[in-house]
Amino acid sequence: MTKIMIFISIVSSLVNALSIDEAVRQTIETNPQIEVKKEELRTEQEVLVGSRSAYLPKVDISYSAGPERTHTVANKRSDTANGSDLGGKEDNLYQNASLRVTQNIFEGLRTMYTVEQQKTVILSADIGVKNSANSIALETVTTYIDILRNKEFYDIAKDNMEVHKKYLAQIKETIDAGIGRSSGYKQTLSRYENAQSSYFLAQQTYKNSIATFQRILPVSANAEELIKPTIGILPADNLEDLISIGVENNPSIQISKADIKYAESSLNRSYAAYYPRLDLEANAYWNKGLTGLRGTPTDADGANVLLVLSYNIFNGLADKSLQEANEHKLLRQNSSLSDAKRYIKAYTTVAWQTYNITKTRLVHINNNIKASADTIANYKEEYNLGRRSLVDLLNIELEYNNARNRKVAAEYDRLLAYYQILTHTGKILETMNVTIEN
């Protein structure tokens, strides 16, 4: 019955456990930063609609009306001839209505480059969503791994404290029996106090790592509820190919490339100021109470179709300065791309070296742990024969626990390096089967 209950407990914990892939998926689905980036993308998509409107005709309708009083010589003569005392004054209701349709024919390709410019903004915003998700994924992975790493450090610190407590009690017994040395007891007591301090520090670090993770994903995140990840397959088996993949696929690189296209479009758009503008205008109008002359027709209407050519001769060198500013922006974006490539190369190299060197280190650390464990067994036998002291046993136990700590650090360093390589190559979301809905 007991075995059945234990089995049920284990199965239940596995069912409720949060895998690292699921943690990343939930974080990206709920993280406000991703929603901010998505809204930025939607905003730029609407701006594109506005940019394309310049291809369409502009239609303006106007109507105005109001009382008007005129005082003309012609009306005064008429009033004098007729014996009227109006003195040439005439009150009318003035009305005016017009319709204008304007279609731009040419403006130096300004509209084309404006649309092209906005498309690159959308591309950059779209990649920005992925870049943000990429960064959040690595942050989630790092905090997830920190919980597991710090829990193991915490467990080792607890074991180390218990070992010191055990040997301190045994040394105390020898002193009480009159066969021990007080110096050995005081030394062990000092070590025990240090072990307790290390234990509480490890406890604090572990709890802090849980709190940090819950800032990213507000769920229960004790180490017992997480699953230790395993290292999978890298996108390539050598550093050169990994760097090439990173330079091609990393979202930050793609954003820099989109920014270069934006700067190019801005520069091309600035050249439009050097060209004339040609518009086709169609006008229709109607006026009532136009002349203010008594006895003459006051209504007028008409229509025309015009080609309107305008060309700026001088604009205070504003066009020239704008062009030069855009040229410098293009140079700046090219430099930013070079810097982004250097970043990817450097940090991919660091992660790759950590990934490989820790693998070699773990071989020697495991040998160290095995040798320390064997030495503990030998020391205990020698202690029973009176050839080792309790302090000797404590020393080798401490060496054993230090080796365990080094193993934990190396294992999780290598695991984190694996995910860093996936991040730098732009493959972390794909590897975790995480998709982003825009």
Coordinates of C-alpha atoms in Angstrom, one line a residue:
M1 CA 0.0 0.0 0.0
T2 CA 2.9 2.4 0.9
K3 CA 4.6 1.7 -2.4
I4 CA 1.4 2.5 -4.3
M5 CA 1.0 5.8 -2.5
I6 CA 4.6 6.7 -3.2
F7 CA 4.1 5.8 -6.9
I8 CA 0.9 7.9 -7.0
S9 CA 2.8 10.8 -5.4
I10 CA 5.6 10.6 -7.9
V11 CA 3.2 10.5 -10.9
S12 CA 1.2 13.4 -9.5
S13 CA 4.3 15.5 -9.1
L14 CA 5.4 14.8 -12.7
V15 CA 2.0 15.7 -14.1
N16 CA 2.0 19.0 -12.2
A17 CA 5.6 19.8 -12.9
L18 CA 6.5 22.7 -15.1
S19 CA 9.0 22.0 -17.9
I20 CA 11.4 24.6 -19.1
D21 CA 9.7 24.6 -22.6
E22 CA 6.3 25.2 -21.0
A23 CA 7.7 27.9 -18.7
V24 CA 9.0 29.8 -21.8
R25 CA 5.8 29.3 -23.7
Q26 CA 3.6 30.6 -20.8
T27 CA 6.0 33.5 -20.2
I28 CA 5.9 34.7 -23.8
E29 CA 2.1 34.3 -24.0
T30 CA 1.6 36.5 -20.9
N31 CA 4.5 38.8 -20.8
P32 CA 3.5 42.5 -21.1
Q33 CA 6.6 43.3 -23.0
I34 CA 5.5 41.1 -25.9
E35 CA 2.1 42.8 -26.0
V36 CA 3.8 46.2 -26.1
K37 CA 5.9 45.0 -29.1
K38 CA 2.8 43.6 -30.8
E39 CA 0.9 46.9 -30.4
E40 CA 3.9 48.7 -31.8
L41 CA 3.7 46.4 -34.9
R42 CA -0.1 47.0 -35.3
T43 CA 0.5 50.8 -35.0
E44 CA 3.1 50.8 -37.8
Q45 CA 0.8 48.7 -40.0
E46 CA -1.9 51.4 -39.6
V47 CA 0.7 54.1 -40.5
L48 CA 1.5 52.1 -43.7
V49 CA -2.2 52.5 -44.7
G50 CA -1.8 56.2 -44.2
S51 CA 1.4 56.3 -46.3
R52 CA -0.3 54.6 -49.2
S53 CA -3.1 57.2 -49.2
A54 CA -0.8 59.5 -51.1
Y55 CA -1.4 57.3 -54.2
L56 CA -5.1 58.1 -54.1
P57 CA -6.8 61.4 -55.2
K58 CA -7.6 64.0 -52.6
V59 CA -11.2 65.3 -52.7
D60 CA -12.2 68.5 -51.0
I61 CA -15.7 70.0 -50.7
S62 CA -16.4 73.4 -49.2
Y63 CA -19.5 75.5 -48.7
S64 CA -19.8 78.9 -47.2
A65 CA -22.7 81.3 -46.7
G66 CA -23.4 84.6 -44.8
P67 CA -24.9 88.1 -45.1
E68 CA -23.0 90.6 -47.2
R69 CA -23.4 94.3 -47.5
T70 CA -21.8 96.1 -50.5
H71 CA -21.5 99.8 -51.1
T72 CA -20.6 100.5 -54.7
V73 CA -20.5 103.6 -57.0
A74 CA -22.7 101.8 -59.5
N75 CA -25.4 101.2 -56.9
K76 CA -25.2 104.8 -55.7
R77 CA -25.7 106.1 -59.2
S78 CA -28.7 103.8 -59.6
D79 CA -30.2 105.0 -56.3
T80 CA -29.7 108.6 -57.2
A81 CA -31.3 108.1 -60.5
N82 CA -34.3 106.3 -59.0
G83 CA -34.6 108.7 -56.1
S84 CA -33.8 106.0 -53.5
D85 CA -32.2 106.9 -50.2
L86 CA -30.2 103.6 -49.9
G87 CA -27.1 105.5 -50.9
G88 CA -25.6 102.6 -53.0
K89 CA -25.9 100.0 -50.2
E90 CA -26.9 96.5 -51.1
D91 CA -27.6 93.6 -48.7
N92 CA -27.3 90.1 -50.1
L93 CA -26.9 86.5 -48.9
Y94 CA -23.5 85.4 -50.1
Q95 CA -23.1 81.7 -50.8
N96 CA -20.1 79.7 -52.2
A97 CA -19.7 76.0 -52.9
S98 CA -16.7 74.2 -54.5
L99 CA -15.4 70.8 -55.3
R100 CA -11.8 70.1 -55.9
V101 CA -10.2 66.7 -56.8
T102 CA -6.4 66.6 -56.8
Q103 CA -4.4 63.7 -58.1
N104 CA -0.6 63.8 -57.7
I105 CA 1.2 62.6 -60.8
F106 CA 4.8 63.1 -59.8
E107 CA 6.7 64.3 -56.7
G108 CA 10.1 62.9 -57.1
L109 CA 9.1 59.4 -56.0
R110 CA 8.5 60.7 -52.5
T111 CA 5.4 58.5 -51.9
M112 CA 7.1 55.4 -53.2
Y113 CA 10.0 55.8 -50.8
T114 CA 7.7 56.8 -48.0
V115 CA 5.8 53.5 -48.4
E116 CA 9.0 51.6 -48.7
Q117 CA 10.3 53.3 -45.6
Q118 CA 7.2 52.4 -43.6
K119 CA 7.4 48.7 -44.8
T120 CA 10.9 48.5 -43.3
V121 CA 9.5 50.0 -40.0
I122 CA 6.9 47.2 -40.0
L123 CA 9.6 44.6 -40.8
S124 CA 11.7 46.0 -37.9
A125 CA 8.7 46.0 -35.6
D126 CA 7.8 42.4 -36.6
I127 CA 11.3 41.2 -35.9
G128 CA 11.2 43.3 -32.7
V129 CA 8.5 41.0 -31.4
K130 CA 10.7 38.0 -32.1
N131 CA 13.8 39.7 -30.6
S132 CA 11.9 40.5 -27.4
A133 CA 10.6 36.9 -27.2
N134 CA 14.1 35.7 -27.8
S135 CA 15.5 37.8 -24.9
I136 CA 12.6 36.9 -22.6
A137 CA 13.0 33.2 -23.4
L138 CA 16.7 33.3 -22.3
E139 CA 15.8 35.3 -19.2
T140 CA 13.1 32.7 -18.3
V141 CA 15.6 29.8 -19.0
T142 CA 18.3 31.6 -16.8
T143 CA 15.9 32.1 -13.8
Y144 CA 14.5 28.5 -14.2
I145 CA 18.0 27.1 -14.2
D146 CA 19.0 29.3 -11.2
I147 CA 16.2 27.8 -9.1
L148 CA 17.4 24.2 -9.8
R149 CA 21.1 25.2 -9.4
N150 CA 20.5 27.1 -6.1
K151 CA 18.3 24.3 -4.7
E152 CA 21.2 21.8 -5.2
F153 CA 23.6 24.2 -3.6
Y154 CA 21.1 24.6 -0.7
D155 CA 20.9 20.8 -0.3
I156 CA 24.6 20.5 -0.3
A157 CA 24.9 23.3 2.2
K158 CA 22.4 21.5 4.4
D159 CA 24.4 18.2 4.2
N160 CA 27.6 20.1 5.0
M161 CA 26.0 21.7 8.0
E162 CA 24.8 18.3 9.2
V163 CA 28.2 16.8 8.8
H164 CA 29.8 19.5 10.8
K165 CA 27.1 19.2 13.5
K166 CA 27.7 15.4 13.7
Y167 CA 31.5 15.7 14.0
L168 CA 31.2 18.6 16.5
A169 CA 29.1 16.4 18.7
Q170 CA 31.5 13.5 18.4
I171 CA 34.5 15.7 19.3
K172 CA 32.6 17.1 22.2
E173 CA 32.1 13.5 23.5
T174 CA 35.8 12.9 23.3
I175 CA 36.5 16.0 25.3
D176 CA 33.9 15.1 27.9
A177 CA 35.6 11.7 28.1
G178 CA 38.9 13.4 28.7
I179 CA 40.6 12.1 25.6
G180 CA 40.0 15.0 23.1
R181 CA 41.7 18.3 22.5
S182 CA 39.8 21.5 23.1
S183 CA 41.6 23.1 20.1
G184 CA 40.1 20.6 17.8
Y185 CA 36.7 21.3 19.2
K186 CA 37.0 25.0 18.8
Q187 CA 38.3 24.6 15.3
T188 CA 35.3 22.4 14.4
L189 CA 32.9 24.8 16.2
S190 CA 34.2 27.6 14.1
R191 CA 33.7 25.5 10.9
Y192 CA 30.3 24.6 12.1
E193 CA 29.3 28.2 12.5
N194 CA 30.6 29.0 9.1
A195 CA 28.7 26.0 7.7
Q196 CA 25.5 27.3 9.3
S197 CA 26.1 30.8 7.8
S198 CA 26.7 29.2 4.3
Y199 CA 23.5 27.2 4.8
F200 CA 21.3 30.2 5.5
L201 CA 23.0 32.1 2.6
A202 CA 22.2 29.2 0.3
Q203 CA 18.6 29.2 1.6
Q204 CA 18.4 32.9 0.9
T205 CA 19.8 32.6 -2.6
Y206 CA 17.4 29.8 -3.4
K207 CA 14.3 31.7 -2.2
N208 CA 15.5 34.8 -4.0
S209 CA 15.8 32.9 -7.3
I210 CA 12.2 31.7 -6.9
A211 CA 11.0 35.3 -6.4
T212 CA 13.0 36.4 -9.4
F213 CA 11.4 33.7 -11.5
Q214 CA 7.9 34.6 -10.3
R215 CA 8.5 38.2 -11.5
I216 CA 8.8 36.7 -15.0
L217 CA 6.1 34.1 -14.6
P218 CA 3.8 34.3 -11.6
V219 CA 3.4 30.6 -10.9
S220 CA 4.4 28.3 -8.1
A221 CA 8.1 27.6 -8.8
N222 CA 9.7 25.5 -6.1
A223 CA 12.5 23.2 -7.4
E224 CA 10.3 20.2 -6.7
E225 CA 7.8 21.5 -9.2
L226 CA 10.4 22.0 -12.0
I227 CA 11.9 19.4 -14.3
K228 CA 15.7 19.5 -14.8
P229 CA 16.3 20.0 -18.6
T230 CA 18.6 17.9 -20.6
I231 CA 20.9 19.2 -23.3
G232 CA 19.6 18.7 -26.8
I233 CA 21.2 19.0 -30.2
L234 CA 22.9 22.2 -31.2
P235 CA 22.2 23.9 -34.6
A236 CA 25.7 23.1 -35.7
D237 CA 28.7 21.1 -34.3
N238 CA 31.4 23.7 -34.8
L239 CA 31.9 27.3 -33.8
E240 CA 32.2 28.8 -37.3
D241 CA 28.9 27.4 -38.4
L242 CA 27.2 28.5 -35.2
I243 CA 28.4 32.1 -35.7
S244 CA 27.3 32.0 -39.4
I245 CA 23.8 30.8 -38.3
G246 CA 23.7 33.6 -35.6
V247 CA 24.7 36.3 -38.0
E248 CA 22.0 35.1 -40.4
N249 CA 19.1 34.4 -38.0
N250 CA 19.6 36.3 -34.8
P251 CA 16.7 38.9 -34.5
S252 CA 19.0 41.7 -33.4
I253 CA 21.0 41.3 -36.6
Q254 CA 17.8 41.2 -38.7
I255 CA 16.6 44.4 -36.9
S256 CA 19.9 46.1 -37.8
K257 CA 19.5 45.1 -41.5
A258 CA 15.9 46.4 -41.5
D259 CA 17.2 49.7 -40.0
I260 CA 19.7 50.0 -42.8
K261 CA 16.9 49.6 -45.4
Y262 CA 14.9 52.3 -43.5
A263 CA 17.9 54.6 -43.7
E264 CA 18.3 53.9 -47.4
S265 CA 14.6 54.7 -48.0
S266 CA 14.9 57.9 -45.9
L267 CA 17.9 59.0 -48.0
N268 CA 16.1 58.3 -51.3
R269 CA 13.0 60.1 -50.0
S270 CA 15.1 63.2 -49.2
Y271 CA 16.1 63.4 -52.9
A272 CA 12.4 64.1 -53.8
A273 CA 12.8 67.7 -52.7
Y274 CA 15.1 68.4 -55.7
Y275 CA 12.3 67.5 -58.2
P276 CA 9.2 69.4 -59.3
R277 CA 5.8 68.4 -58.2
L278 CA 3.1 67.8 -60.8
D279 CA -0.6 67.5 -59.9
L280 CA -3.8 67.1 -61.9
E281 CA -6.6 69.3 -60.4
A282 CA -10.3 69.2 -61.3
N283 CA -12.4 72.1 -59.9
A284 CA -16.1 72.9 -59.9
Y285 CA -17.7 75.9 -58.2
W286 CA -21.0 77.7 -57.6
N287 CA -21.4 81.2 -56.2
K288 CA -24.5 83.2 -55.3
G289 CA -24.5 86.9 -54.4
L290 CA -21.2 87.3 -56.0
T291 CA -21.1 90.8 -57.5
G292 CA -23.1 92.9 -55.1
L293 CA -24.3 95.0 -58.0
R294 CA -28.0 95.7 -58.1
G295 CA -29.7 94.6 -61.3
T296 CA -26.9 92.3 -62.4
P297 CA -26.7 88.4 -62.3
T298 CA -25.3 87.4 -58.9
D299 CA -24.9 83.7 -59.6
A300 CA -21.9 82.1 -61.2
D301 CA -20.7 78.5 -61.7
G302 CA -18.0 76.8 -63.6
A303 CA -15.5 73.9 -63.8
N304 CA -11.9 73.4 -64.9
V305 CA -9.2 70.8 -65.2
L306 CA -5.7 71.9 -64.6
L307 CA -2.2 70.6 -64.7
V308 CA -0.4 72.3 -61.8
L309 CA 3.4 72.3 -61.8
S310 CA 5.3 73.6 -58.8
Y311 CA 9.1 73.6 -58.2
N312 CA 10.9 74.9 -55.1
I313 CA 13.9 77.1 -56.1
F314 CA 15.3 77.7 -52.6
N315 CA 14.4 76.3 -49.2
G316 CA 17.1 77.8 -46.9
L317 CA 19.4 74.7 -47.5
A318 CA 16.9 72.6 -45.4
D319 CA 16.7 70.0 -48.2
K320 CA 20.5 69.7 -48.4
S321 CA 20.9 69.4 -44.7
L322 CA 18.2 66.7 -44.5
Q323 CA 19.9 64.7 -47.2
E324 CA 23.3 64.9 -45.4
A325 CA 21.6 63.9 -42.1
N326 CA 20.1 60.9 -43.8
E327 CA 23.5 59.9 -45.2
H328 CA 25.0 60.0 -41.7
K329 CA 22.1 57.9 -40.4
L330 CA 22.8 55.3 -43.1
L331 CA 26.5 55.2 -42.0
R332 CA 25.4 54.9 -38.4
Q333 CA 23.1 52.0 -39.1
N334 CA 25.9 50.2 -41.0
S335 CA 28.1 50.6 -38.0
S336 CA 25.4 49.3 -35.7
L337 CA 25.1 46.2 -37.9
S338 CA 28.9 45.6 -37.6
D339 CA 28.7 46.0 -33.9
A340 CA 25.7 43.5 -33.7
K341 CA 27.7 41.0 -35.7
R342 CA 30.7 41.4 -33.3
Y343 CA 28.4 40.9 -30.3
I344 CA 26.9 37.7 -31.7
K345 CA 30.4 36.4 -32.6
A346 CA 31.8 37.2 -29.2
Y347 CA 29.0 35.8 -27.1
T348 CA 28.5 32.7 -29.2
T349 CA 32.2 32.0 -28.8
V350 CA 32.0 32.5 -25.0
A351 CA 29.0 30.1 -24.8
W352 CA 30.6 27.6 -27.1
Q353 CA 33.8 27.5 -25.0
T354 CA 31.8 27.2 -21.8
Y355 CA 29.8 24.4 -23.3
N356 CA 32.8 22.4 -24.4
I357 CA 35.3 23.1 -21.5
T358 CA 32.7 22.3 -18.8
K359 CA 32.2 19.0 -20.4
T360 CA 35.8 18.2 -19.9
R361 CA 35.8 19.7 -16.4
L362 CA 32.9 17.4 -15.4
V363 CA 35.0 14.3 -16.2
H364 CA 37.6 15.4 -13.7
I365 CA 35.1 16.7 -11.2
N366 CA 33.3 13.3 -11.2
N367 CA 36.6 11.6 -10.7
N368 CA 37.3 14.0 -7.8
I369 CA 33.9 13.2 -6.2
K370 CA 34.5 9.4 -6.6
A371 CA 38.0 9.7 -5.1
S372 CA 36.7 11.8 -2.2
A373 CA 33.9 9.3 -1.5
D374 CA 36.4 6.5 -1.5
T375 CA 38.7 8.4 0.7
I376 CA 35.9 9.0 3.2
A377 CA 35.3 5.3 3.4
N378 CA 39.0 4.7 3.9
Y379 CA 39.3 7.4 6.5
K380 CA 36.5 5.9 8.5
E381 CA 38.2 2.6 8.5
E382 CA 41.5 4.2 9.6
Y383 CA 39.7 6.2 12.3
N384 CA 38.3 3.0 13.7
L385 CA 41.9 1.8 13.9
G386 CA 43.0 4.9 15.6
R387 CA 45.0 6.2 12.7
R388 CA 42.8 9.2 11.8
S389 CA 41.2 11.9 13.8
L390 CA 37.6 13.3 13.6
V391 CA 39.1 16.5 12.2
D392 CA 40.6 14.4 9.4
L393 CA 37.2 12.9 8.7
L394 CA 35.6 16.4 8.7
N395 CA 38.3 17.7 6.3
I396 CA 37.7 15.0 3.7
E397 CA 33.9 15.4 4.1
L398 CA 34.3 19.1 3.3
E399 CA 36.5 18.3 0.3
Y400 CA 33.7 15.9 -0.9
N401 CA 31.0 18.5 -0.6
N402 CA 33.2 21.2 -2.3
A403 CA 33.6 18.8 -5.2
R404 CA 29.8 18.3 -5.3
N405 CA 29.4 22.1 -5.4
R406 CA 31.8 22.3 -8.3
K407 CA 29.9 19.6 -10.2
V408 CA 26.5 21.5 -9.7
A409 CA 28.1 24.7 -10.9
A410 CA 29.7 23.1 -14.0
E411 CA 26.6 21.1 -14.9
Y412 CA 24.3 24.1 -14.9
D413 CA 26.9 26.4 -16.5
R414 CA 27.0 23.9 -19.4
L415 CA 23.2 23.7 -19.5
L416 CA 22.9 27.5 -19.6
A417 CA 25.6 27.7 -22.3
Y418 CA 23.5 25.4 -24.4
Y419 CA 20.5 27.7 -24.2
Q420 CA 22.7 30.8 -24.8
I421 CA 24.0 29.2 -28.0
L422 CA 20.4 28.6 -29.1
T423 CA 19.5 32.2 -28.3
H424 CA 22.5 33.7 -30.1
T425 CA 21.8 31.6 -33.2
G426 CA 18.1 32.7 -33.1
K427 CA 17.0 29.1 -32.6
I428 CA 15.7 29.0 -29.0
L429 CA 12.0 29.5 -29.8
E430 CA 12.1 27.0 -32.7
T431 CA 13.9 24.4 -30.5
M432 CA 11.2 24.8 -27.8
N433 CA 8.3 24.8 -30.3
V434 CA 7.2 28.2 -29.2
T435 CA 5.3 30.3 -31.8
I436 CA 4.3 33.9 -31.6
E437 CA 1.0 35.1 -32.9
N438 CA 1.1 38.6 -34.3

